[in-house]
């Protein structure tokens, strides 16, 4: 189960944050992710752990899609990466063009709704475009 879904731009600034489950010190966790991205110029492992939290990150269209998960949740890291990829494809289909910082800001409400429809309290649900 995921605690938070994040969207960051190419300079690692936060564009969108969707909290799915309560997570103590969320702001600190986001800052740790941003610091890790900056330290490695955006080239990081897709799954890594910092201070007891697991992070999953993919880079698409110069945007970083990330999930923060607690370590005791028994979720397959590959299913989380698959969900992030499916979420990216879903958002791209609904917006109808390649994603960038401006598209995300202009369509943040739609993206929140897509996240809510494709996950239930952090548990991955349906990501099929034809069903949603």
Coordinates of C-alpha atoms in Angstrom, one line a residue:
X1 CA 0.0 0.0 0.0
X2 CA 1.3 3.4 -1.0
X3 CA 1.2 6.4 1.3
X4 CA 1.7 9.2 -1.3
X5 CA 2.0 9.8 -5.0
X6 CA 4.1 12.7 -6.2
X7 CA 4.7 14.4 -9.5
X8 CA 7.9 16.4 -9.8
X9 CA 9.2 18.5 -12.7
X10 CA 12.6 18.4 -14.4
X11 CA 14.1 20.6 -11.6
X12 CA 12.7 18.2 -9.0
X13 CA 10.1 20.8 -7.8
X14 CA 6.9 19.4 -6.5
X15 CA 4.0 19.8 -9.0
X16 CA 1.4 17.5 -7.4
X17 CA 1.1 15.6 -4.1
X18 CA -1.7 13.1 -3.4
X19 CA -1.7 11.6 0.1
X20 CA -3.3 8.2 0.1
X21 CA -2.5 7.1 3.7
X22 CA -1.3 9.1 6.6
X23 CA 2.5 9.3 6.7
X24 CA 4.3 11.0 9.5
X25 CA 7.0 13.5 8.4
X26 CA 5.7 13.7 4.8
X27 CA 7.4 17.0 4.0
X28 CA 10.7 15.6 5.2
X29 CA 10.2 12.5 3.1
X30 CA 9.5 14.6 0.0
X31 CA 12.6 16.7 0.7
X32 CA 14.7 13.5 1.0
X33 CA 13.4 12.3 -2.4
X34 CA 14.2 15.7 -4.0
X35 CA 17.7 15.7 -2.4
X36 CA 18.4 12.2 -3.7
X37 CA 17.3 13.2 -7.2
X38 CA 19.5 16.4 -7.1
X39 CA 22.5 14.5 -5.8
X40 CA 22.3 12.0 -8.7
X41 CA 21.1 14.5 -11.4
X42 CA 17.8 12.6 -11.7
X43 CA 19.5 9.3 -12.5
X44 CA 18.5 7.1 -9.5
X45 CA 17.5 3.5 -9.1
X46 CA 13.7 3.1 -9.7
X47 CA 13.3 1.6 -6.2
X48 CA 15.3 2.6 -3.2
X49 CA 15.0 3.1 0.6
X50 CA 15.8 6.0 2.8
X51 CA 15.3 6.1 6.6
X52 CA 12.8 3.3 6.6
X53 CA 10.7 4.4 3.6
X54 CA 10.6 2.9 0.2
X55 CA 10.5 5.1 -2.9
X56 CA 9.6 4.1 -6.4
X57 CA 10.4 6.6 -9.2
X58 CA 10.0 6.7 -13.0
X59 CA 10.9 9.5 -15.4
X60 CA 8.6 10.2 -18.3
X61 CA 8.4 13.3 -20.4
X62 CA 10.9 15.1 -18.1
X63 CA 8.5 14.5 -15.2
X64 CA 9.2 12.3 -12.2
X65 CA 6.3 10.1 -11.0
X66 CA 7.0 8.8 -7.5
X67 CA 5.4 6.8 -4.7
X68 CA 6.4 6.7 -1.1
X69 CA 5.6 3.5 0.8
X70 CA 6.2 2.4 4.3
X71 CA 8.5 -0.6 4.6
X72 CA 6.0 -2.9 6.4
X73 CA 3.3 -2.9 3.7
X74 CA 4.1 -6.2 1.8
X75 CA 3.6 -4.6 -1.7
X76 CA 5.7 -5.9 -4.7
X77 CA 8.0 -3.1 -5.9
X78 CA 7.4 -4.1 -9.5
X79 CA 3.6 -3.7 -9.1
X80 CA 4.2 -0.2 -7.9
X81 CA 6.5 0.6 -10.8
X82 CA 3.9 -0.9 -13.1
X83 CA 1.2 1.2 -11.5
X84 CA 3.2 4.4 -12.0
X85 CA 3.7 3.6 -15.7
X86 CA 0.0 2.8 -16.1
X87 CA -0.9 6.0 -14.3
X88 CA 1.4 8.0 -16.7
X89 CA -0.3 6.4 -19.7
X90 CA -3.7 7.0 -18.3
X91 CA -3.0 10.7 -17.6
X92 CA -1.5 11.1 -21.0
X93 CA -4.6 9.6 -22.7
X94 CA -7.0 11.8 -20.8
X95 CA -5.0 15.0 -21.4
X96 CA -4.5 14.0 -25.0
X97 CA -0.9 15.2 -25.4
X98 CA 2.6 14.7 -24.0
X99 CA 2.9 15.8 -20.4
X100 CA 4.8 18.8 -19.2
X101 CA 4.8 21.1 -16.2
X102 CA 2.0 23.4 -17.7
X103 CA -0.3 20.5 -18.6
X104 CA 0.0 19.1 -15.1
X105 CA -0.8 22.4 -13.5
X106 CA -3.7 23.1 -15.9
X107 CA -5.1 19.6 -15.3
X108 CA -4.3 18.9 -11.7
X109 CA -7.9 18.3 -10.7
X110 CA -8.3 15.7 -13.5
X111 CA -5.0 14.0 -12.4
X112 CA -6.3 13.9 -8.8
X113 CA -9.5 12.2 -10.0
X114 CA -7.5 9.7 -12.0
X115 CA -5.4 8.8 -9.0
X116 CA -8.5 8.4 -6.9
X117 CA -10.2 6.2 -9.5
X118 CA -7.1 4.0 -10.0
X119 CA -6.2 3.5 -6.3
X120 CA -8.3 3.0 -3.2
X121 CA -6.6 4.3 0.0
X122 CA -3.2 3.4 -1.4
X123 CA -4.2 0.0 -2.8
X124 CA -3.8 -0.2 -6.6
X125 CA -7.1 -0.8 -8.5
X126 CA -8.0 -0.5 -12.1
X127 CA -5.9 1.5 -14.5
X128 CA -7.6 0.6 -17.8
X129 CA -8.5 3.7 -19.8
X130 CA -11.7 2.0 -21.2
X131 CA -13.0 1.2 -17.7
X132 CA -12.2 4.5 -16.0

